[in-house]
Short mmCIF file of C-alpha atoms in Angstrom, two decimals:
data_model
loop_
_atom_site.label_atom_id
_atom_site.label_comp_id
_atom_site.label_asym_id
_atom_site.label_seq_id
_atom_site.Cartn_x
_atom_site.Cartn_y
_atom_site.Cartn_z
CA MET A 1 -169.51 -5.81 89.96
CA LEU A 2 -170.34 -5.16 93.59
CA ASP A 3 -169.74 -8.85 94.31
CA GLU A 4 -166.25 -8.55 92.87
CA GLN A 5 -165.25 -5.52 94.95
CA PRO A 6 -164.55 -7.40 98.18
CA LYS A 7 -162.29 -9.72 96.26
CA LEU A 8 -160.57 -6.75 94.60
CA ALA A 9 -160.24 -5.08 97.97
CA ASP A 10 -158.58 -8.18 99.39
CA ILE A 11 -156.06 -8.12 96.57
CA THR A 12 -155.30 -4.40 96.70
CA ALA A 13 -155.46 -3.84 100.45
CA HIS A 14 -151.71 -4.21 100.93
CA LEU A 15 -150.52 -2.60 97.69
CA ARG A 16 -148.55 0.64 97.99
CA ASP A 17 -149.86 1.85 94.65
CA VAL A 18 -153.43 3.05 94.38
CA VAL A 19 -155.62 0.88 92.17
CA PHE A 20 -158.52 2.81 90.68
CA ARG A 21 -161.48 2.52 88.39
CA THR A 22 -163.46 5.40 86.89
CA HIS A 23 -166.63 5.66 84.92
CA ARG A 24 -166.39 6.91 81.37
CA ASN A 25 -167.29 10.39 82.54
CA GLY A 26 -164.30 10.46 84.90
CA TYR A 27 -165.89 9.84 88.30
CA TRP A 28 -164.23 7.50 90.74
CA CYS A 29 -166.08 4.21 91.16
CA TYR A 30 -163.30 2.29 92.90
CA LEU A 31 -160.21 3.31 94.89
CA SER A 32 -157.96 0.95 96.81
CA PRO A 33 -157.11 1.64 100.49
CA ALA A 34 -153.74 3.19 99.52
CA TRP A 35 -155.70 6.21 98.24
CA GLU A 36 -156.25 7.54 101.73
CA GLN A 37 -152.59 7.17 102.64
CA LEU A 38 -151.62 8.92 99.41
CA THR A 39 -154.02 11.87 99.45
CA GLY A 40 -155.49 12.06 102.95
CA TYR A 41 -158.99 11.67 101.51
CA SER A 42 -160.95 8.63 102.59
CA VAL A 43 -162.18 6.24 99.95
CA GLU A 44 -165.76 6.84 101.05
CA GLU A 45 -165.65 10.61 100.56
CA SER A 46 -163.87 10.27 97.21
CA ILE A 47 -166.09 7.72 95.46
CA GLY A 48 -168.43 9.56 93.13
CA ARG A 49 -166.21 12.64 92.88
CA HIS A 50 -164.55 13.61 89.62
CA LEU A 51 -160.90 12.66 89.28
CA ILE A 52 -160.03 16.18 88.11
CA ASP A 53 -160.87 17.57 91.55
CA THR A 54 -157.57 16.38 93.01
CA VAL A 55 -155.41 17.25 90.00
CA HIS A 56 -153.20 20.33 90.34
CA PRO A 57 -154.74 23.25 88.39
CA ASP A 58 -151.66 23.62 86.20
CA ASP A 59 -151.88 19.95 85.14
CA ARG A 60 -155.62 19.74 84.45
CA ASP A 61 -155.42 20.65 80.75
CA MET A 62 -152.85 17.92 80.21
CA ASN A 63 -155.00 15.45 82.15
CA LEU A 64 -158.07 16.28 80.07
CA LYS A 65 -156.11 15.80 76.84
CA VAL A 66 -155.01 12.35 78.00
CA LYS A 67 -158.62 11.51 78.93
CA GLN A 68 -159.90 12.67 75.54
CA SER A 69 -157.24 10.67 73.68
CA LEU A 70 -158.35 7.56 75.52
CA GLU A 71 -162.03 8.24 74.96
CA VAL A 72 -161.79 8.77 71.20
CA GLY A 73 -159.60 5.73 70.77
CA GLN A 74 -156.35 7.49 69.82
CA CYS A 75 -154.69 5.21 72.36
CA ASN A 76 -155.80 2.40 74.64
CA SER A 77 -153.45 3.19 77.50
CA SER A 78 -151.30 5.98 78.89
CA ARG A 79 -148.49 6.43 81.34
CA HIS A 80 -148.02 10.00 82.46
CA THR A 81 -147.00 12.07 85.45
CA LYS A 82 -148.86 14.89 87.12
CA ARG A 83 -149.28 16.71 90.40
CA MET A 84 -152.11 16.03 92.80
CA LEU A 85 -153.57 18.05 95.68
CA CYS A 86 -153.74 16.32 99.06
CA LYS A 87 -156.33 16.97 101.74
CA ASP A 88 -153.78 18.73 103.97
CA GLY A 89 -152.71 21.05 101.14
CA ARG A 90 -149.58 19.17 100.15
CA ILE A 91 -148.72 18.78 96.49
CA ILE A 92 -147.47 15.37 95.45
CA HIS A 93 -146.10 13.99 92.19
CA VAL A 94 -147.65 10.80 90.86
CA GLU A 95 -147.21 8.46 87.94
CA VAL A 96 -150.45 7.19 86.45
CA ASP A 97 -150.85 4.02 84.40
CA VAL A 98 -154.33 3.95 82.89
CA SER A 99 -156.03 1.73 80.33
CA ILE A 100 -159.47 1.65 78.73
CA THR A 101 -161.52 -1.48 79.21
CA HIS A 102 -165.13 -2.52 78.89
CA GLY A 103 -167.30 -2.69 81.98
CA ASP A 104 -170.73 -4.24 82.18
CA GLU A 105 -173.56 -3.29 79.87
CA HIS A 106 -174.47 -0.34 82.08
CA GLU A 107 -170.93 1.09 82.44
CA GLY A 108 -169.67 0.76 78.89
CA ARG A 109 -166.03 1.84 78.52
CA VAL A 110 -164.29 2.46 81.84
CA SER A 111 -160.77 3.40 82.92
CA VAL A 112 -158.67 1.23 85.20
CA GLY A 113 -155.15 1.75 86.39
CA THR A 114 -152.72 2.55 89.16
CA ILE A 115 -151.38 5.70 90.79
CA ARG A 116 -147.85 5.62 92.19
CA ASP A 117 -146.33 8.27 94.44
CA ILE A 118 -143.10 9.47 92.81
CA THR A 119 -142.65 12.61 94.91
CA GLU A 120 -139.36 11.46 96.40
CA ARG A 121 -138.03 10.51 92.98
CA VAL A 122 -139.07 13.85 91.45
CA GLU A 123 -137.56 15.79 94.34
CA MET A 124 -134.35 13.77 94.09
CA GLU A 125 -134.20 14.38 90.34
CA ALA A 126 -134.75 18.08 91.00
CA ARG A 127 -131.92 18.10 93.54
CA ILE A 128 -129.67 16.23 91.12
CA SER A 129 -130.61 18.63 88.33
CA ALA A 130 -129.94 21.64 90.55
CA GLU A 131 -126.63 20.15 91.62
CA ARG A 132 -125.76 19.45 88.00
CA GLN A 133 -126.62 23.03 87.09
CA ARG A 134 -124.42 24.31 89.91
CA HIS A 135 -121.59 22.08 88.74
CA GLU A 136 -122.06 23.21 85.15
CA ALA A 137 -122.10 26.83 86.30
CA VAL A 138 -118.80 26.24 88.09
CA LEU A 139 -117.35 24.39 85.10
CA SER A 140 -118.56 27.13 82.76
CA ALA A 141 -116.70 29.71 84.84
CA LEU A 142 -113.45 27.76 84.73
CA GLN A 143 -110.71 29.00 82.43
CA GLU A 144 -109.65 25.38 81.95
CA GLY A 145 -111.36 23.13 79.44
CA VAL A 146 -113.03 20.12 81.09
CA VAL A 147 -113.90 17.05 79.00
CA SER A 148 -115.62 14.02 80.55
CA LEU A 149 -114.72 10.69 78.91
CA ASP A 150 -116.27 7.26 79.30
CA LEU A 151 -114.18 4.12 79.54
CA ALA A 152 -114.28 3.63 75.76
CA GLY A 153 -112.90 7.12 75.15
CA HIS A 154 -116.11 8.83 74.01
CA ILE A 155 -116.73 12.45 74.98
CA ARG A 156 -119.70 12.68 77.35
CA TYR A 157 -119.47 16.31 78.40
CA LEU A 158 -117.52 19.47 77.54
CA ASN A 159 -117.62 22.76 79.36
CA PRO A 160 -117.78 25.95 77.26
CA THR A 161 -114.04 26.56 77.59
CA ALA A 162 -113.26 23.13 76.15
CA ARG A 163 -115.64 23.71 73.25
CA ASP A 164 -114.07 27.12 72.59
CA ILE A 165 -110.53 25.73 72.60
CA THR A 166 -111.13 22.57 70.58
CA GLY A 167 -114.48 22.71 68.79
CA TRP A 168 -115.14 19.13 69.94
CA ILE A 169 -118.66 17.72 70.29
CA VAL A 170 -120.30 15.26 72.66
CA GLY A 171 -120.15 11.69 71.36
CA ALA A 172 -116.89 12.05 69.45
CA ARG A 173 -114.01 9.66 70.12
CA ILE A 174 -111.24 11.44 71.97
CA ASP A 175 -108.44 9.82 69.93
CA GLU A 176 -109.99 11.04 66.67
CA ALA A 177 -110.71 14.46 68.19
CA LEU A 178 -107.13 14.88 69.40
CA SER A 179 -105.65 13.80 66.05
CA ALA A 180 -107.90 16.22 64.14
CA THR A 181 -107.26 19.16 66.46
CA LEU A 182 -103.66 19.07 67.67
CA LYS A 183 -100.28 18.95 65.95
CA ILE A 184 -99.03 15.60 67.17
CA GLU A 185 -95.44 14.48 66.60
CA ASP A 186 -95.82 11.09 68.29
CA PRO A 187 -99.31 9.53 67.97
CA HIS A 188 -98.43 6.77 70.42
CA TRP A 189 -99.15 9.00 73.40
CA ILE A 190 -102.85 9.10 72.40
CA THR A 191 -102.97 5.30 72.63
CA HIS A 192 -101.27 5.57 76.00
CA LEU A 193 -103.87 8.10 77.15
CA LEU A 194 -106.73 5.77 76.16
CA ASN A 195 -105.04 2.92 78.01
CA GLN A 196 -104.85 5.11 81.12
CA LEU A 197 -108.67 5.35 81.15
CA GLY A 198 -108.77 1.67 82.03
CA THR A 199 -106.11 1.84 84.73
CA GLY A 200 -107.54 4.61 86.87
CA LEU A 201 -104.14 6.32 86.92
CA PRO A 202 -103.64 10.03 86.18
CA TYR A 203 -101.75 11.13 83.09
CA ARG A 204 -100.05 14.37 82.13
CA HIS A 205 -98.64 15.12 78.69
CA GLU A 206 -95.13 16.45 79.17
CA ARG A 207 -95.01 18.97 76.33
CA PRO A 208 -97.34 21.78 75.29
CA LEU A 209 -99.53 20.91 72.31
CA LYS A 210 -100.30 23.29 69.46
CA LEU A 211 -103.67 23.50 67.75
CA ILE A 212 -103.78 22.92 64.00
CA SER A 213 -106.37 25.56 63.15
CA ALA A 214 -105.33 28.38 65.47
CA PRO A 215 -102.15 29.81 67.04
CA ARG A 216 -103.05 28.36 70.44
CA TRP A 217 -101.16 26.09 72.81
CA VAL A 218 -102.69 23.78 75.40
CA GLU A 219 -101.48 21.76 78.33
CA LEU A 220 -103.23 18.41 78.79
CA ARG A 221 -103.79 16.10 81.76
CA LEU A 222 -106.13 13.20 82.53
CA VAL A 223 -107.80 12.83 85.92
CA PRO A 224 -109.48 9.46 86.65
CA LEU A 225 -113.11 9.35 87.77
CA ASP A 226 -114.30 7.33 90.76
CA GLN A 227 -112.81 3.87 90.31
CA THR A 228 -115.27 2.04 92.59
CA PRO A 229 -115.90 -0.77 91.89
CA ALA A 230 -114.05 -0.53 88.56
CA PRO A 231 -112.51 2.11 86.27
CA ASN A 232 -115.18 4.53 85.09
CA GLY A 233 -113.49 6.80 82.56
CA GLY A 234 -111.84 10.10 83.32
CA VAL A 235 -111.77 13.85 82.94
CA LEU A 236 -109.46 15.45 80.41
CA VAL A 237 -108.35 18.91 81.53
CA LEU A 238 -107.11 21.35 78.88
CA ARG A 239 -105.38 24.56 79.91
CA ASP A 240 -104.87 27.26 77.31
CA ILE A 241 -101.23 28.27 77.76
CA SER A 242 -101.02 30.38 74.60
CA ALA A 243 -100.13 33.54 76.52
CA GLU A 244 -97.47 31.72 78.54
CA GLN A 245 -96.09 30.03 75.43
CA SER A 246 -96.02 33.33 73.58
CA LEU A 247 -94.15 34.93 76.47
CA LEU A 248 -91.70 32.02 76.57
CA GLU A 249 -91.13 32.32 72.84
CA ARG A 250 -90.54 36.06 73.15
CA LEU A 251 -88.13 35.53 76.03
CA ARG A 252 -86.38 32.76 74.12
CA TYR A 253 -86.14 34.99 71.05
CA GLN A 254 -84.77 37.85 73.12
CA ALA A 255 -82.27 35.49 74.74
CA GLU A 256 -81.04 34.33 71.34
CA HIS A 257 -81.12 37.58 69.35
CA ASP A 258 -79.33 40.89 69.40
CA ALA A 259 -81.73 43.72 70.24
CA LEU A 260 -80.08 46.27 67.94
CA THR A 261 -79.65 44.26 64.73
CA ASP A 262 -82.19 41.44 65.30
CA LEU A 263 -79.48 38.94 64.35
CA ILE A 264 -78.86 35.84 66.44
CA ASN A 265 -76.40 36.55 69.23
CA ARG A 266 -73.12 34.99 70.30
CA HIS A 267 -74.77 32.48 72.65
CA ALA A 268 -77.18 31.19 69.99
CA MET A 269 -74.41 30.99 67.38
CA HIS A 270 -72.31 28.82 69.69
CA ASP A 271 -75.16 26.28 69.80
CA ILE A 272 -75.69 26.41 66.04
CA LEU A 273 -71.97 26.03 65.37
CA GLY A 274 -71.91 22.94 67.60
CA ARG A 275 -74.79 21.37 65.66
CA GLU A 276 -73.29 22.23 62.26
CA HIS A 277 -69.92 20.82 63.30
CA ALA A 278 -71.57 17.56 64.40
CA ASN A 279 -73.37 17.41 61.07
CA ALA A 280 -70.10 18.02 59.22
CA LEU A 281 -68.44 15.18 61.14
CA ARG A 282 -71.31 12.89 60.17
CA THR A 283 -71.47 13.86 56.48
CA GLY A 284 -67.89 14.88 55.80
CA ARG A 285 -69.09 18.10 54.17
CA PRO A 286 -66.86 21.18 54.80
CA TYR A 287 -67.98 24.46 56.32
CA ALA A 288 -66.46 27.92 56.75
CA LEU A 289 -66.41 30.65 59.39
CA LEU A 290 -66.09 34.36 58.56
CA ILE A 291 -65.43 36.91 61.30
CA CYS A 292 -66.37 40.32 59.91
CA ASP A 293 -65.25 43.49 61.69
CA LEU A 294 -66.01 47.11 60.70
CA ASP A 295 -62.82 49.07 60.16
CA GLU A 296 -62.18 52.07 62.44
CA PHE A 297 -65.72 51.91 63.78
CA LYS A 298 -64.68 53.80 66.91
CA ARG A 299 -64.19 56.91 64.74
CA VAL A 300 -67.86 56.76 63.70
CA ASN A 301 -68.99 56.83 67.33
CA ASP A 302 -66.44 59.49 68.29
CA LEU A 303 -67.23 61.83 65.39
CA HIS A 304 -70.97 61.31 64.93
CA GLY A 305 -72.25 59.76 68.16
CA HIS A 306 -73.57 56.37 69.18
CA ALA A 307 -76.91 56.83 67.41
CA THR A 308 -75.08 57.07 64.08
CA GLY A 309 -72.92 54.12 65.09
CA ASP A 310 -76.04 52.08 65.80
CA HIS A 311 -77.40 53.03 62.37
CA VAL A 312 -74.20 51.77 60.73
CA LEU A 313 -74.42 48.46 62.59
CA GLN A 314 -78.07 48.01 61.61
CA THR A 315 -77.33 48.83 57.97
CA VAL A 316 -74.37 46.46 57.80
CA ALA A 317 -76.42 43.69 59.45
CA LEU A 318 -79.17 44.17 56.87
CA ARG A 319 -76.74 44.17 53.93
CA LEU A 320 -74.95 41.04 55.15
CA ARG A 321 -78.25 39.26 55.74
CA GLN A 322 -79.40 40.08 52.22
CA LEU A 323 -76.18 38.71 50.74
CA MET A 324 -76.23 35.45 52.70
CA ARG A 325 -77.47 32.26 51.05
CA ARG A 326 -80.40 30.19 52.28
CA GLY A 327 -79.04 27.97 55.03
CA ASP A 328 -76.19 30.32 56.02
CA TRP A 329 -76.07 31.76 59.54
CA LEU A 330 -75.27 35.34 60.55
CA ALA A 331 -74.77 36.55 64.13
CA ARG A 332 -73.71 39.72 65.85
CA TRP A 333 -70.61 38.45 67.54
CA GLY A 334 -70.00 41.50 69.70
CA GLY A 335 -69.43 45.23 69.30
CA GLU A 336 -68.83 45.86 65.61
CA GLU A 337 -68.08 42.18 64.84
CA PHE A 338 -70.31 39.77 62.90
CA LEU A 339 -69.86 36.02 62.46
CA CYS A 340 -70.95 34.18 59.30
CA LEU A 341 -71.30 30.39 59.32
CA LEU A 342 -71.41 28.85 55.84
CA PRO A 343 -72.46 25.16 56.02
CA GLU A 344 -71.46 22.71 53.28
CA THR A 345 -69.16 25.25 51.65
CA GLU A 346 -65.78 24.62 50.02
CA PRO A 347 -62.95 27.08 50.88
CA GLU A 348 -62.90 28.61 47.39
CA GLU A 349 -66.63 29.36 47.49
CA ALA A 350 -66.36 30.73 51.03
CA PHE A 351 -63.50 33.01 49.95
CA SER A 352 -65.61 34.30 47.06
CA ILE A 353 -68.58 34.99 49.36
CA ALA A 354 -66.34 36.85 51.83
CA GLY A 355 -65.00 38.99 49.00
CA ARG A 356 -68.53 39.95 47.94
CA LEU A 357 -69.38 40.94 51.51
CA CYS A 358 -66.32 43.17 51.76
CA HIS A 359 -67.03 44.76 48.39
CA ASP A 360 -70.69 45.42 49.18
CA ILE A 361 -69.93 47.27 52.42
CA ALA A 362 -67.05 49.24 50.85
CA THR A 363 -69.21 50.39 47.92
CA HIS A 364 -72.41 51.04 49.87
CA ALA A 365 -73.86 54.52 49.24
CA TRP A 366 -73.87 56.01 52.73
CA GLU A 367 -75.79 59.18 53.42
CA ASP A 368 -74.31 62.30 54.98
CA PRO A 369 -72.33 62.41 57.27
CA LEU A 370 -71.13 58.85 56.62
CA ASP A 371 -70.52 59.38 52.92
CA ALA A 372 -67.21 61.08 53.64
CA MET A 373 -66.04 58.19 55.85
CA SER A 374 -67.20 55.27 53.63
CA PRO A 375 -67.03 52.53 56.31
CA THR A 376 -65.27 49.32 55.25
CA MET A 377 -64.99 45.82 56.69
CA SER A 378 -62.21 43.27 57.23
CA ILE A 379 -62.86 39.50 57.32
CA GLY A 380 -60.93 36.66 58.89
CA MET A 381 -61.72 33.24 57.41
CA ALA A 382 -61.21 29.64 58.57
CA CYS A 383 -62.45 26.39 57.00
CA TRP A 384 -63.16 22.90 58.30
CA PRO A 385 -61.59 20.41 57.88
CA ASP A 386 -58.63 22.04 56.13
CA ASP A 387 -57.55 24.38 58.90
CA LEU A 388 -58.28 22.86 62.33
CA SER A 389 -60.25 20.02 63.87
CA ASP A 390 -62.79 21.62 66.21
CA PRO A 391 -64.98 24.78 66.30
CA GLU A 392 -63.04 26.46 69.11
CA LYS A 393 -59.72 26.22 67.30
CA LEU A 394 -61.42 27.20 64.06
CA MET A 395 -62.73 30.36 65.74
CA LEU A 396 -59.26 31.20 67.00
CA SER A 397 -57.86 30.72 63.50
CA ALA A 398 -60.52 33.01 61.98
CA ASP A 399 -59.90 35.60 64.70
CA ASP A 400 -56.15 35.50 64.05
CA ALA A 401 -56.83 35.86 60.32
CA LEU A 402 -58.99 38.93 61.04
CA TYR A 403 -56.15 40.46 63.04
CA ARG A 404 -53.77 39.95 60.10
CA ALA A 405 -56.31 41.45 57.68
CA LYS A 406 -56.43 44.55 59.90
CA ARG A 407 -52.63 44.74 60.15
CA SER A 408 -52.35 44.38 56.37
CA GLY A 409 -54.38 47.48 55.62
CA ARG A 410 -58.01 46.59 56.38
CA ASN A 411 -60.88 46.17 53.88
CA ARG A 412 -59.80 42.67 52.93
CA VAL A 413 -60.28 38.92 53.51
CA TRP A 414 -57.55 36.84 55.10
CA ARG A 415 -57.17 33.12 55.63
CA ILE A 416 -54.12 31.85 57.50
CA HIS A 417 -54.03 28.20 56.44
CA PRO A 418 -53.20 26.80 53.99
CA GLY A 419 -51.16 29.72 52.65
CA ASP A 420 -51.74 33.37 53.34
CA ASN A 421 -54.48 34.10 50.79
CA VAL A 422 -55.59 37.72 50.83
CA HIS A 423 -58.36 39.49 48.93
CA GLU A 424 -57.79 43.24 48.64
CA LEU A 425 -60.32 45.84 47.51
#
């Protein structure tokens, strides 16, 4: 064996890794020249010492377990990492490859292997891990959901906000996750989003998206990752806009509804009338307009105050709403006026409905002090296509009919054309 050592030394003299050999009991019997550069100990002072002497105290139990596994034959080789103590007090990280082999008849089973310095790699991994933890801490603090996607559209990372919003998991396909989570009117945009991953171009979905399982709204945009040298996936950013959407819906509702009666207002009814008229032109189905006005309502305010007047308006609105059919529209048109839009309704049926409305208000059991006044209502009626050709002229016709109903004694329905039909109560 001694004759072989010069040859072994020639081979290992220029290796960066340490080549070693130990007796079965764990004492060094050969160390290549790289040992001194690695640990600061010379080969001469280390030969004959136990290998455990240079192992970090916290790693010695692990090292002994590896040694015992090799000795009892549980394994023939091992690759493991540990810390070693250098002569100058430094602590280094090493990777050890060790195998059991048979020496000469005097040595029996011996260990041979290499020791590689991986300190720089371990420190770099630690820096990367620390940086990752900092990034994850930042991402965890974000109120936006952040989802990392690979080029194939698989989820590789989600921050806590994204998990809370969507319930998605790492590894899922983003197209399947989106389809299962969001109410999607046009599925083609998901395909477009996946295609964007390969282009390196940003993408922003134009409309808010609503979750299927919860009353939450999100805004979605895709930010490409580093595209050097080729597209590398992207980051999907989800912003919970539920509060904003709720506010917008409340503002929209307030803009379209009367605060006192909770009926749609004049502005909203104009839009609805336009849509219904367009539908009537397309289908040829008739519709009717009823302008309902409370008779002598000013006397209610003058005699009993505006609070009582408001109560009358609210009660009338509720009664009219209860009498309307599914699909009919009712709006507070202004002051004490209400407008009823009856889609797909023939004039005879509309006239009958108007009569029921008049009768219901006239026979309503009002409480004191309104019981003595017994408020009534007059209605002007106009029908398309019999009366006039467009909504504006139809409104004028209904308004003129209301005026004639008032002049004729109130508490009645009037339609100007064709013929002066009147329904008196």
